[in-house]
Amino acid sequence: MKEFKVLGMGCSKCAKTVESIERIAAELGTDIQIEKIEDIQQIIGFGVMSTPAVVLNNLVVHTGSIPHREQIEQWLKS
C-alpha cells in the first residue's frame, strides 16, 4: 500500500490534490493511505516551502502546484 501525505494549510489547491490522488487511485484499483497535514511545523519538517506538496512513503515527490494526472499515475504504478 502506498502512503501519501498532502501538505498544505487548507487551501483549495491542497483539497484538489487530495481529491485527485484519491480519485485516480480508485480508478486504477490501487490501495492507498492518504493523510492531509496542515500543521506548519510538520510541513516545515519536510523542508517544504511551497504548497501543496505531496509526500510518498516519506519522500517529498512534488511541491508548489496540483500534480498532473500523469504524475499521480506514475506514483501509483511505481
mmCIF file with all atom_site columns, N, CA and C in Angstrom:
data_model
loop_
_atom_site.group_PDB
_atom_site.id
_atom_site.type_symbol
_atom_site.label_atom_id
_atom_site.label_alt_id
_atom_site.label_comp_id
_atom_site.label_asym_id
_atom_site.label_entity_id
_atom_site.label_seq_id
_atom_site.pdbx_PDB_ins_code
_atom_site.Cartn_x
_atom_site.Cartn_y
_atom_site.Cartn_z
_atom_site.occupancy
_atom_site.B_iso_or_equiv
_atom_site.pdbx_formal_charge
_atom_site.auth_seq_id
_atom_site.auth_comp_id
_atom_site.auth_asym_id
_atom_site.auth_atom_id
_atom_site.pdbx_PDB_model_num
ATOM 1   N N  . MET A 1 1  ? 0.844  -1.176 0.000   1.00 0.00 ? 1  MET A N  1
ATOM 2   C CA . MET A 1 1  ? 0.000  0.000  0.000   1.00 0.00 ? 1  MET A CA 1
ATOM 3   C C  . MET A 1 1  ? 0.890  1.240  0.000   1.00 0.00 ? 1  MET A C  1
ATOM 4   N N  . LYS A 1 2  ? 0.544  2.194  -0.827  1.00 0.00 ? 2  LYS A N  1
ATOM 5   C CA . LYS A 1 2  ? 1.282  3.449  -0.912  1.00 0.00 ? 2  LYS A CA 1
ATOM 6   C C  . LYS A 1 2  ? 0.728  4.419  0.121   1.00 0.00 ? 2  LYS A C  1
ATOM 7   N N  . GLU A 1 3  ? 1.633  5.114  0.797   1.00 0.00 ? 3  GLU A N  1
ATOM 8   C CA . GLU A 1 3  ? 1.245  6.085  1.817   1.00 0.00 ? 3  GLU A CA 1
ATOM 9   C C  . GLU A 1 3  ? 1.542  7.492  1.322   1.00 0.00 ? 3  GLU A C  1
ATOM 10  N N  . PHE A 1 4  ? 0.478  8.269  1.150   1.00 0.00 ? 4  PHE A N  1
ATOM 11  C CA . PHE A 1 4  ? 0.598  9.649  0.698   1.00 0.00 ? 4  PHE A CA 1
ATOM 12  C C  . PHE A 1 4  ? 0.308  10.599 1.849   1.00 0.00 ? 4  PHE A C  1
ATOM 13  N N  . LYS A 1 5  ? 1.014  11.715 1.846   1.00 0.00 ? 5  LYS A N  1
ATOM 14  C CA . LYS A 1 5  ? 0.695  12.835 2.716   1.00 0.00 ? 5  LYS A CA 1
ATOM 15  C C  . LYS A 1 5  ? 0.604  14.046 1.812   1.00 0.00 ? 5  LYS A C  1
ATOM 16  N N  . VAL A 1 6  ? -0.463 14.831 1.974   1.00 0.00 ? 6  VAL A N  1
ATOM 17  C CA . VAL A 1 6  ? -0.593 16.089 1.248   1.00 0.00 ? 6  VAL A CA 1
ATOM 18  C C  . VAL A 1 6  ? -0.398 17.187 2.265   1.00 0.00 ? 6  VAL A C  1
ATOM 19  N N  . LEU A 1 7  ? 0.615  18.013 2.023   1.00 0.00 ? 7  LEU A N  1
ATOM 20  C CA . LEU A 1 7  ? 0.971  19.082 2.942   1.00 0.00 ? 7  LEU A CA 1
ATOM 21  C C  . LEU A 1 7  ? 0.412  20.397 2.438   1.00 0.00 ? 7  LEU A C  1
ATOM 22  N N  . GLY A 1 8  ? -0.277 21.118 3.326   1.00 0.00 ? 8  GLY A N  1
ATOM 23  C CA . GLY A 1 8  ? -0.821 22.414 2.960   1.00 0.00 ? 8  GLY A CA 1
ATOM 24  C C  . GLY A 1 8  ? -1.708 22.958 4.048   1.00 0.00 ? 8  GLY A C  1
ATOM 25  N N  . MET A 1 9  ? -1.954 24.238 3.979   1.00 0.00 ? 9  MET A N  1
ATOM 26  C CA . MET A 1 9  ? -2.683 24.941 5.031   1.00 0.00 ? 9  MET A CA 1
ATOM 27  C C  . MET A 1 9  ? -4.197 24.997 4.797   1.00 0.00 ? 9  MET A C  1
ATOM 28  N N  . GLY A 1 10 ? -4.728 24.097 4.023   1.00 0.00 ? 10 GLY A N  1
ATOM 29  C CA . GLY A 1 10 ? -6.172 24.038 3.833   1.00 0.00 ? 10 GLY A CA 1
ATOM 30  C C  . GLY A 1 10 ? -6.686 24.811 2.635   1.00 0.00 ? 10 GLY A C  1
ATOM 31  N N  . CYS A 1 11 ? -5.807 25.152 1.711   1.00 0.00 ? 11 CYS A N  1
ATOM 32  C CA . CYS A 1 11 ? -6.233 25.898 0.522   1.00 0.00 ? 11 CYS A CA 1
ATOM 33  C C  . CYS A 1 11 ? -6.985 24.982 -0.448  1.00 0.00 ? 11 CYS A C  1
ATOM 34  N N  . SER A 1 12 ? -7.633 25.581 -1.425  1.00 0.00 ? 12 SER A N  1
ATOM 35  C CA . SER A 1 12 ? -8.402 24.794 -2.387  1.00 0.00 ? 12 SER A CA 1
ATOM 36  C C  . SER A 1 12 ? -7.497 23.901 -3.234  1.00 0.00 ? 12 SER A C  1
ATOM 37  N N  . LYS A 1 13 ? -6.275 24.344 -3.522  1.00 0.00 ? 13 LYS A N  1
ATOM 38  C CA . LYS A 1 13 ? -5.348 23.517 -4.293  1.00 0.00 ? 13 LYS A CA 1
ATOM 39  C C  . LYS A 1 13 ? -4.955 22.266 -3.516  1.00 0.00 ? 13 LYS A C  1
ATOM 40  N N  . CYS A 1 14 ? -4.830 22.400 -2.198  1.00 0.00 ? 14 CYS A N  1
ATOM 41  C CA . CYS A 1 14 ? -4.494 21.239 -1.363  1.00 0.00 ? 14 CYS A CA 1
ATOM 42  C C  . CYS A 1 14 ? -5.646 20.229 -1.379  1.00 0.00 ? 14 CYS A C  1
ATOM 43  N N  . ALA A 1 15 ? -6.869 20.730 -1.240  1.00 0.00 ? 15 ALA A N  1
ATOM 44  C CA . ALA A 1 15 ? -8.038 19.855 -1.265  1.00 0.00 ? 15 ALA A CA 1
ATOM 45  C C  . ALA A 1 15 ? -8.160 19.164 -2.620  1.00 0.00 ? 15 ALA A C  1
ATOM 46  N N  . LYS A 1 16 ? -7.904 19.897 -3.698  1.00 0.00 ? 16 LYS A N  1
ATOM 47  C CA . LYS A 1 16 ? -7.975 19.326 -5.049  1.00 0.00 ? 16 LYS A CA 1
ATOM 48  C C  . LYS A 1 16 ? -6.911 18.248 -5.235  1.00 0.00 ? 16 LYS A C  1
ATOM 49  N N  . THR A 1 17 ? -5.739 18.443 -4.638  1.00 0.00 ? 17 THR A N  1
ATOM 50  C CA . THR A 1 17 ? -4.671 17.446 -4.730  1.00 0.00 ? 17 THR A CA 1
ATOM 51  C C  . THR A 1 17 ? -5.102 16.147 -4.062  1.00 0.00 ? 17 THR A C  1
ATOM 52  N N  . VAL A 1 18 ? -5.685 16.249 -2.868  1.00 0.00 ? 18 VAL A N  1
ATOM 53  C CA . VAL A 1 18 ? -6.181 15.066 -2.159  1.00 0.00 ? 18 VAL A CA 1
ATOM 54  C C  . VAL A 1 18 ? -7.243 14.358 -2.998  1.00 0.00 ? 18 VAL A C  1
ATOM 55  N N  . GLU A 1 19 ? -8.198 15.123 -3.516  1.00 0.00 ? 19 GLU A N  1
ATOM 56  C CA . GLU A 1 19 ? -9.278 14.548 -4.324  1.00 0.00 ? 19 GLU A CA 1
ATOM 57  C C  . GLU A 1 19 ? -8.729 13.842 -5.564  1.00 0.00 ? 19 GLU A C  1
ATOM 58  N N  . SER A 1 20 ? -7.766 14.461 -6.226  1.00 0.00 ? 20 SER A N  1
ATOM 59  C CA . SER A 1 20 ? -7.201 13.876 -7.448  1.00 0.00 ? 20 SER A CA 1
ATOM 60  C C  . SER A 1 20 ? -6.505 12.554 -7.159  1.00 0.00 ? 20 SER A C  1
ATOM 61  N N  . ILE A 1 21 ? -5.695 12.526 -6.114  1.00 0.00 ? 21 ILE A N  1
ATOM 62  C CA . ILE A 1 21 ? -4.979 11.290 -5.773  1.00 0.00 ? 21 ILE A CA 1
ATOM 63  C C  . ILE A 1 21 ? -5.974 10.187 -5.423  1.00 0.00 ? 21 ILE A C  1
ATOM 64  N N  . GLU A 1 22 ? -6.979 10.509 -4.611  1.00 0.00 ? 22 GLU A N  1
ATOM 65  C CA . GLU A 1 22 ? -7.987 9.506  -4.226  1.00 0.00 ? 22 GLU A CA 1
ATOM 66  C C  . GLU A 1 22 ? -8.753 8.996  -5.445  1.00 0.00 ? 22 GLU A C  1
ATOM 67  N N  . ARG A 1 23 ? -9.177 9.903  -6.320  1.00 0.00 ? 23 ARG A N  1
ATOM 68  C CA . ARG A 1 23 ? -9.972 9.524  -7.493  1.00 0.00 ? 23 ARG A CA 1
ATOM 69  C C  . ARG A 1 23 ? -9.163 8.641  -8.448  1.00 0.00 ? 23 ARG A C  1
ATOM 70  N N  . ILE A 1 24 ? -7.934 9.032  -8.735  1.00 0.00 ? 24 ILE A N  1
ATOM 71  C CA . ILE A 1 24 ? -7.117 8.273  -9.686  1.00 0.00 ? 24 ILE A CA 1
ATOM 72  C C  . ILE A 1 24 ? -6.739 6.915  -9.102  1.00 0.00 ? 24 ILE A C  1
ATOM 73  N N  . ALA A 1 25 ? -6.452 6.859  -7.816  1.00 0.00 ? 25 ALA A N  1
ATOM 74  C CA . ALA A 1 25 ? -6.151 5.573  -7.177  1.00 0.00 ? 25 ALA A CA 1
ATOM 75  C C  . ALA A 1 25 ? -7.354 4.637  -7.280  1.00 0.00 ? 25 ALA A C  1
ATOM 76  N N  . ALA A 1 26 ? -8.549 5.177  -7.061  1.00 0.00 ? 26 ALA A N  1
ATOM 77  C CA . ALA A 1 26 ? -9.764 4.359  -7.168  1.00 0.00 ? 26 ALA A CA 1
ATOM 78  C C  . ALA A 1 26 ? -9.957 3.862  -8.599  1.00 0.00 ? 26 ALA A C  1
ATOM 79  N N  . GLU A 1 27 ? -9.727 4.741  -9.574  1.00 0.00 ? 27 GLU A N  1
ATOM 80  C CA . GLU A 1 27 ? -9.866 4.354  -10.976 1.00 0.00 ? 27 GLU A CA 1
ATOM 81  C C  . GLU A 1 27 ? -8.896 3.237  -11.344 1.00 0.00 ? 27 GLU A C  1
ATOM 82  N N  . LEU A 1 28 ? -7.697 3.285  -10.789 1.00 0.00 ? 28 LEU A N  1
ATOM 83  C CA . LEU A 1 28 ? -6.677 2.273  -11.097 1.00 0.00 ? 28 LEU A CA 1
ATOM 84  C C  . LEU A 1 28 ? -6.765 1.043  -10.194 1.00 0.00 ? 28 LEU A C  1
ATOM 85  N N  . GLY A 1 29 ? -7.638 1.102  -9.184  1.00 0.00 ? 29 GLY A N  1
ATOM 86  C CA . GLY A 1 29 ? -7.784 -0.019 -8.260  1.00 0.00 ? 29 GLY A CA 1
ATOM 87  C C  . GLY A 1 29 ? -6.576 -0.192 -7.346  1.00 0.00 ? 29 GLY A C  1
ATOM 88  N N  . THR A 1 30 ? -5.923 0.915  -7.013  1.00 0.00 ? 30 THR A N  1
ATOM 89  C CA . THR A 1 30 ? -4.730 0.887  -6.170  1.00 0.00 ? 30 THR A CA 1
ATOM 90  C C  . THR A 1 30 ? -5.091 1.286  -4.747  1.00 0.00 ? 30 THR A C  1
ATOM 91  N N  . ASP A 1 31 ? -4.689 0.460  -3.780  1.00 0.00 ? 31 ASP A N  1
ATOM 92  C CA . ASP A 1 31 ? -4.923 0.780  -2.375  1.00 0.00 ? 31 ASP A CA 1
ATOM 93  C C  . ASP A 1 31 ? -3.919 1.828  -1.924  1.00 0.00 ? 31 ASP A C  1
ATOM 94  N N  . ILE A 1 32 ? -4.444 2.893  -1.318  1.00 0.00 ? 32 ILE A N  1
ATOM 95  C CA . ILE A 1 32 ? -3.575 3.936  -0.788  1.00 0.00 ? 32 ILE A CA 1
ATOM 96  C C  . ILE A 1 32 ? -4.045 4.324  0.601   1.00 0.00 ? 32 ILE A C  1
ATOM 97  N N  . GLN A 1 33 ? -3.145 4.929  1.314   1.00 0.00 ? 33 GLN A N  1
ATOM 98  C CA . GLN A 1 33 ? -3.482 5.595  2.568   1.00 0.00 ? 33 GLN A CA 1
ATOM 99  C C  . GLN A 1 33 ? -3.099 7.047  2.333   1.00 0.00 ? 33 GLN A C  1
ATOM 100 N N  . ILE A 1 34 ? -4.006 7.969  2.630   1.00 0.00 ? 34 ILE A N  1
ATOM 101 C CA . ILE A 1 34 ? -3.727 9.377  2.392   1.00 0.00 ? 34 ILE A CA 1
ATOM 102 C C  . ILE A 1 34 ? -4.030 10.179 3.645   1.00 0.00 ? 34 ILE A C  1
ATOM 103 N N  . GLU A 1 35 ? -3.124 11.077 3.965   1.00 0.00 ? 35 GLU A N  1
ATOM 104 C CA . GLU A 1 35 ? -3.247 11.916 5.159   1.00 0.00 ? 35 GLU A CA 1
ATOM 105 C C  . GLU A 1 35 ? -3.015 13.361 4.740   1.00 0.00 ? 35 GLU A C  1
ATOM 106 N N  . LYS A 1 36 ? -3.844 14.250 5.241   1.00 0.00 ? 36 LYS A N  1
ATOM 107 C CA . LYS A 1 36 ? -3.674 15.677 4.970   1.00 0.00 ? 36 LYS A CA 1
ATOM 108 C C  . LYS A 1 36 ? -3.020 16.306 6.186   1.00 0.00 ? 36 LYS A C  1
ATOM 109 N N  . ILE A 1 37 ? -1.899 16.977 5.969   1.00 0.00 ? 37 ILE A N  1
ATOM 110 C CA . ILE A 1 37 ? -1.171 17.613 7.065   1.00 0.00 ? 37 ILE A CA 1
ATOM 111 C C  . ILE A 1 37 ? -1.247 19.122 6.897   1.00 0.00 ? 37 ILE A C  1
ATOM 112 N N  . GLU A 1 38 ? -1.829 19.798 7.893   1.00 0.00 ? 38 GLU A N  1
ATOM 113 C CA . GLU A 1 38 ? -1.985 21.247 7.850   1.00 0.00 ? 38 GLU A CA 1
ATOM 114 C C  . GLU A 1 38 ? -1.131 21.961 8.885   1.00 0.00 ? 38 GLU A C  1
ATOM 115 N N  . ASP A 1 39 ? -0.456 21.219 9.747   1.00 0.00 ? 39 ASP A N  1
ATOM 116 C CA . ASP A 1 39 ? 0.375  21.807 10.791  1.00 0.00 ? 39 ASP A CA 1
ATOM 117 C C  . ASP A 1 39 ? 1.668  22.357 10.179  1.00 0.00 ? 39 ASP A C  1
ATOM 118 N N  . ILE A 1 40 ? 1.893  23.656 10.355  1.00 0.00 ? 40 ILE A N  1
ATOM 119 C CA . ILE A 1 40 ? 3.035  24.321 9.726   1.00 0.00 ? 40 ILE A CA 1
ATOM 120 C C  . ILE A 1 40 ? 4.371  23.727 10.174  1.00 0.00 ? 40 ILE A C  1
ATOM 121 N N  . GLN A 1 41 ? 4.469  23.332 11.430  1.00 0.00 ? 41 GLN A N  1
ATOM 122 C CA . GLN A 1 41 ? 5.726  22.750 11.912  1.00 0.00 ? 41 GLN A CA 1
ATOM 123 C C  . GLN A 1 41 ? 6.028  21.415 11.229  1.00 0.00 ? 41 GLN A C  1
ATOM 124 N N  . GLN A 1 42 ? 4.996  20.601 11.016  1.00 0.00 ? 42 GLN A N  1
ATOM 125 C CA . GLN A 1 42 ? 5.201  19.333 10.309  1.00 0.00 ? 42 GLN A CA 1
ATOM 126 C C  . GLN A 1 42 ? 5.576  19.591 8.855   1.00 0.00 ? 42 GLN A C  1
ATOM 127 N N  . ILE A 1 43 ? 4.941  20.574 8.230   1.00 0.00 ? 43 ILE A N  1
ATOM 128 C CA . ILE A 1 43 ? 5.239  20.908 6.834   1.00 0.00 ? 43 ILE A CA 1
ATOM 129 C C  . ILE A 1 43 ? 6.690  21.355 6.708   1.00 0.00 ? 43 ILE A C  1
ATOM 130 N N  . ILE A 1 44 ? 7.106  22.254 7.583   1.00 0.00 ? 44 ILE A N  1
ATOM 131 C CA . ILE A 1 44 ? 8.489  22.733 7.573   1.00 0.00 ? 44 ILE A CA 1
ATOM 132 C C  . ILE A 1 44 ? 9.457  21.577 7.834   1.00 0.00 ? 44 ILE A C  1
ATOM 133 N N  . GLY A 1 45 ? 9.036  20.629 8.672   1.00 0.00 ? 45 GLY A N  1
ATOM 134 C CA . GLY A 1 45 ? 9.869  19.468 8.968   1.00 0.00 ? 45 GLY A CA 1
ATOM 135 C C  . GLY A 1 45 ? 10.217 18.645 7.734   1.00 0.00 ? 45 GLY A C  1
ATOM 136 N N  . PHE A 1 46 ? 9.376  18.710 6.710   1.00 0.00 ? 46 PHE A N  1
ATOM 137 C CA . PHE A 1 46 ? 9.654  18.018 5.455   1.00 0.00 ? 46 PHE A CA 1
ATOM 138 C C  . PHE A 1 46 ? 10.520 18.875 4.530   1.00 0.00 ? 46 PHE A C  1
ATOM 139 N N  . GLY A 1 47 ? 10.824 20.111 4.961   1.00 0.00 ? 47 GLY A N  1
ATOM 140 C CA . GLY A 1 47 ? 11.631 21.008 4.138   1.00 0.00 ? 47 GLY A CA 1
ATOM 141 C C  . GLY A 1 47 ? 10.841 21.670 3.029   1.00 0.00 ? 47 GLY A C  1
ATOM 142 N N  . VAL A 1 48 ? 9.528  21.673 3.151   1.00 0.00 ? 48 VAL A N  1
ATOM 143 C CA . VAL A 1 48 ? 8.656  22.210 2.111   1.00 0.00 ? 48 VAL A CA 1
ATOM 144 C C  . VAL A 1 48 ? 8.408  23.692 2.359   1.00 0.00 ? 48 VAL A C  1
ATOM 145 N N  . MET A 1 49 ? 8.590  24.489 1.308   1.00 0.00 ? 49 MET A N  1
ATOM 146 C CA . MET A 1 49 ? 8.356  25.927 1.400   1.00 0.00 ? 49 MET A CA 1
ATOM 147 C C  . MET A 1 49 ? 7.190  26.375 0.517   1.00 0.00 ? 49 MET A C  1
ATOM 148 N N  . SER A 1 50 ? 6.696  25.488 -0.334  1.00 0.00 ? 50 SER A N  1
ATOM 149 C CA . SER A 1 50 ? 5.630  25.831 -1.261  1.00 0.00 ? 50 SER A CA 1
ATOM 150 C C  . SER A 1 50 ? 4.611  24.692 -1.284  1.00 0.00 ? 50 SER A C  1
ATOM 151 N N  . THR A 1 51 ? 3.347  25.037 -1.065  1.00 0.00 ? 51 THR A N  1
ATOM 152 C CA . THR A 1 51 ? 2.303  24.014 -1.030  1.00 0.00 ? 51 THR A CA 1
ATOM 153 C C  . THR A 1 51 ? 1.328  24.228 -2.185  1.00 0.00 ? 51 THR A C  1
ATOM 154 N N  . PRO A 1 52 ? 0.549  23.220 -2.536  1.00 0.00 ? 52 PRO A N  1
ATOM 155 C CA . PRO A 1 52 ? 0.521  21.903 -1.923  1.00 0.00 ? 52 PRO A CA 1
ATOM 156 C C  . PRO A 1 52 ? 1.777  21.107 -2.238  1.00 0.00 ? 52 PRO A C  1
ATOM 157 N N  . ALA A 1 53 ? 2.087  20.205 -1.326  1.00 0.00 ? 53 ALA A N  1
ATOM 158 C CA . ALA A 1 53 ? 3.205  19.297 -1.515  1.00 0.00 ? 53 ALA A CA 1
ATOM 159 C C  . ALA A 1 53 ? 2.709  17.876 -1.307  1.00 0.00 ? 53 ALA A C  1
ATOM 160 N N  . VAL A 1 54 ? 3.331  16.947 -2.007  1.00 0.00 ? 54 VAL A N  1
ATOM 161 C CA . VAL A 1 54 ? 2.955  15.547 -1.895  1.00 0.00 ? 54 VAL A CA 1
ATOM 162 C C  . VAL A 1 54 ? 4.162  14.757 -1.400  1.00 0.00 ? 54 VAL A C  1
ATOM 163 N N  . VAL A 1 55 ? 3.913  13.954 -0.375  1.00 0.00 ? 55 VAL A N  1
ATOM 164 C CA . VAL A 1 55 ? 4.927  13.069 0.180   1.00 0.00 ? 55 VAL A CA 1
ATOM 165 C C  . VAL A 1 55 ? 4.455  11.643 -0.091  1.00 0.00 ? 55 VAL A C  1
ATOM 166 N N  . LEU A 1 56 ? 5.317  10.847 -0.700  1.00 0.00 ? 56 LEU A N  1
ATOM 167 C CA . LEU A 1 56 ? 5.005  9.448  -0.980  1.00 0.00 ? 56 LEU A CA 1
ATOM 168 C C  . LEU A 1 56 ? 5.997  8.591  -0.220  1.00 0.00 ? 56 LEU A C  1
ATOM 169 N N  . ASN A 1 57 ? 5.477  7.772  0.687   1.00 0.00 ? 57 ASN A N  1
ATOM 170 C CA . ASN A 1 57 ? 6.319  6.899  1.512   1.00 0.00 ? 57 ASN A CA 1
ATOM 171 C C  . ASN A 1 57 ? 7.470  7.676  2.152   1.00 0.00 ? 57 ASN A C  1
ATOM 172 N N  . ASN A 1 58 ? 7.117  8.830  2.737   1.00 0.00 ? 58 ASN A N  1
ATOM 173 C CA . ASN A 1 58 ? 8.041  9.714  3.474   1.00 0.00 ? 58 ASN A CA 1
ATOM 174 C C  . ASN A 1 58 ? 9.093  10.409 2.613   1.00 0.00 ? 58 ASN A C  1
ATOM 175 N N  . LEU A 1 59 ? 8.879  10.499 1.306   1.00 0.00 ? 59 LEU A N  1
ATOM 176 C CA . LEU A 1 59 ? 9.765  11.219 0.409   1.00 0.00 ? 59 LEU A CA 1
ATOM 177 C C  . LEU A 1 59 ? 8.952  12.289 -0.323  1.00 0.00 ? 59 LEU A C  1
ATOM 178 N N  . VAL A 1 60 ? 9.395  13.540 -0.250  1.00 0.00 ? 60 VAL A N  1
ATOM 179 C CA . VAL A 1 60 ? 8.704  14.624 -0.948  1.00 0.00 ? 60 VAL A CA 1
ATOM 180 C C  . VAL A 1 60 ? 8.889  14.407 -2.448  1.00 0.00 ? 60 VAL A C  1
ATOM 181 N N  . VAL A 1 61 ? 7.768  14.258 -3.176  1.00 0.00 ? 61 VAL A N  1
ATOM 182 C CA . VAL A 1 61 ? 7.833  13.996 -4.611  1.00 0.00 ? 61 VAL A CA 1
ATOM 183 C C  . VAL A 1 61 ? 7.293  15.140 -5.456  1.00 0.00 ? 61 VAL A C  1
ATOM 184 N N  . HIS A 1 62 ? 6.645  16.140 -4.804  1.00 0.00 ? 62 HIS A N  1
ATOM 185 C CA . HIS A 1 62 ? 6.057  17.238 -5.573  1.00 0.00 ? 62 HIS A CA 1
ATOM 186 C C  . HIS A 1 62 ? 5.790  18.417 -4.649  1.00 0.00 ? 62 HIS A C  1
ATOM 187 N N  . THR A 1 63 ? 6.037  19.637 -5.142  1.00 0.00 ? 63 THR A N  1
ATOM 188 C CA . THR A 1 63 ? 5.703  20.838 -4.374  1.00 0.00 ? 63 THR A CA 1
ATOM 189 C C  . THR A 1 63 ? 5.213  21.949 -5.292  1.00 0.00 ? 63 THR A C  1
ATOM 190 N N  . GLY A 1 64 ? 4.370  22.805 -4.728  1.00 0.00 ? 64 GLY A N  1
ATOM 191 C CA . GLY A 1 64 ? 4.035  24.071 -5.355  1.00 0.00 ? 64 GLY A CA 1
ATOM 192 C C  . GLY A 1 64 ? 2.864  24.135 -6.304  1.00 0.00 ? 64 GLY A C  1
ATOM 193 N N  . SER A 1 65 ? 2.248  23.009 -6.618  1.00 0.00 ? 65 SER A N  1
ATOM 194 C CA . SER A 1 65 ? 1.104  23.041 -7.533  1.00 0.00 ? 65 SER A CA 1
ATOM 195 C C  . SER A 1 65 ? 0.323  21.737 -7.411  1.00 0.00 ? 65 SER A C  1
ATOM 196 N N  . ILE A 1 66 ? -0.830 21.720 -8.063  1.00 0.00 ? 66 ILE A N  1
ATOM 197 C CA . ILE A 1 66 ? -1.607 20.483 -8.135  1.00 0.00 ? 66 ILE A CA 1
ATOM 198 C C  . ILE A 1 66 ? -0.895 19.569 -9.125  1.00 0.00 ? 66 ILE A C  1
ATOM 199 N N  . PRO A 1 67 ? -0.542 18.355 -8.724  1.00 0.00 ? 67 PRO A N  1
ATOM 200 C CA . PRO A 1 67 ? 0.160  17.462 -9.662  1.00 0.00 ? 67 PRO A CA 1
ATOM 201 C C  . PRO A 1 67 ? -0.745 17.054 -10.823 1.00 0.00 ? 67 PRO A C  1
ATOM 202 N N  . HIS A 1 68 ? -0.129 16.869 -11.989 1.00 0.00 ? 68 HIS A N  1
ATOM 203 C CA . HIS A 1 68 ? -0.865 16.430 -13.173 1.00 0.00 ? 68 HIS A CA 1
ATOM 204 C C  . HIS A 1 68 ? -1.221 14.950 -13.047 1.00 0.00 ? 68 HIS A C  1
ATOM 205 N N  . ARG A 1 69 ? -2.259 14.569 -13.740 1.00 0.00 ? 69 ARG A N  1
ATOM 206 C CA . ARG A 1 69 ? -2.736 13.180 -13.715 1.00 0.00 ? 69 ARG A CA 1
ATOM 207 C C  . ARG A 1 69 ? -1.605 12.195 -14.022 1.00 0.00 ? 69 ARG A C  1
ATOM 208 N N  . GLU A 1 70 ? -0.773 12.508 -15.017 1.00 0.00 ? 70 GLU A N  1
ATOM 209 C CA . GLU A 1 70 ? 0.307  11.612 -15.414 1.00 0.00 ? 70 GLU A CA 1
ATOM 210 C C  . GLU A 1 70 ? 1.275  11.372 -14.255 1.00 0.00 ? 70 GLU A C  1
ATOM 211 N N  . GLN A 1 71 ? 1.559  12.423 -13.483 1.00 0.00 ? 71 GLN A N  1
ATOM 212 C CA . GLN A 1 71 ? 2.447  12.276 -12.328 1.00 0.00 ? 71 GLN A CA 1
ATOM 213 C C  . GLN A 1 71 ? 1.828  11.345 -11.297 1.00 0.00 ? 71 GLN A C  1
ATOM 214 N N  . ILE A 1 72 ? 0.558  11.565 -10.999 1.00 0.00 ? 72 ILE A N  1
ATOM 215 C CA . ILE A 1 72 ? -0.124 10.747 -9.998  1.00 0.00 ? 72 ILE A CA 1
ATOM 216 C C  . ILE A 1 72 ? -0.149 9.291  -10.437 1.00 0.00 ? 72 ILE A C  1
ATOM 217 N N  . GLU A 1 73 ? -0.452 9.053  -11.693 1.00 0.00 ? 73 GLU A N  1
ATOM 218 C CA . GLU A 1 73 ? -0.469 7.678  -12.206 1.00 0.00 ? 73 GLU A CA 1
ATOM 219 C C  . GLU A 1 73 ? 0.901  7.034  -12.071 1.00 0.00 ? 73 GLU A C  1
ATOM 220 N N  . GLN A 1 74 ? 1.951  7.780  -12.346 1.00 0.00 ? 74 GLN A N  1
ATOM 221 C CA . GLN A 1 74 ? 3.309  7.251  -12.221 1.00 0.00 ? 74 GLN A CA 1
ATOM 222 C C  . GLN A 1 74 ? 3.607  6.868  -10.786 1.00 0.00 ? 74 GLN A C  1
ATOM 223 N N  . TRP A 1 75 ? 3.226  7.712  -9.827  1.00 0.00 ? 75 TRP A N  1
ATOM 224 C CA . TRP A 1 75 ? 3.433  7.392  -8.412  1.00 0.00 ? 75 TRP A CA 1
ATOM 225 C C  . TRP A 1 75 ? 2.697  6.116  -8.026  1.00 0.00 ? 75 TRP A C  1
ATOM 226 N N  . LEU A 1 76 ? 1.466  5.984  -8.513  1.00 0.00 ? 76 LEU A N  1
ATOM 227 C CA . LEU A 1 76 ? 0.645  4.834  -8.139  1.00 0.00 ? 76 LEU A CA 1
ATOM 228 C C  . LEU A 1 76 ? 1.150  3.541  -8.768  1.00 0.00 ? 76 LEU A C  1
ATOM 229 N N  . LYS A 1 77 ? 1.774  3.628  -9.928  1.00 0.00 ? 77 LYS A N  1
ATOM 230 C CA . LYS A 1 77 ? 2.236  2.436  -10.641 1.00 0.00 ? 77 LYS A CA 1
ATOM 231 C C  . LYS A 1 77 ? 3.655  2.035  -10.267 1.00 0.00 ? 77 LYS A C  1
ATOM 232 N N  . SER A 1 78 ? 4.396  2.938  -9.626  1.00 0.00 ? 78 SER A N  1
ATOM 233 C CA . SER A 1 78 ? 5.801  2.636  -9.317  1.00 0.00 ? 78 SER A CA 1
ATOM 234 C C  . SER A 1 78 ? 5.917  1.699  -8.132  1.00 0.00 ? 78 SER A C  1
#
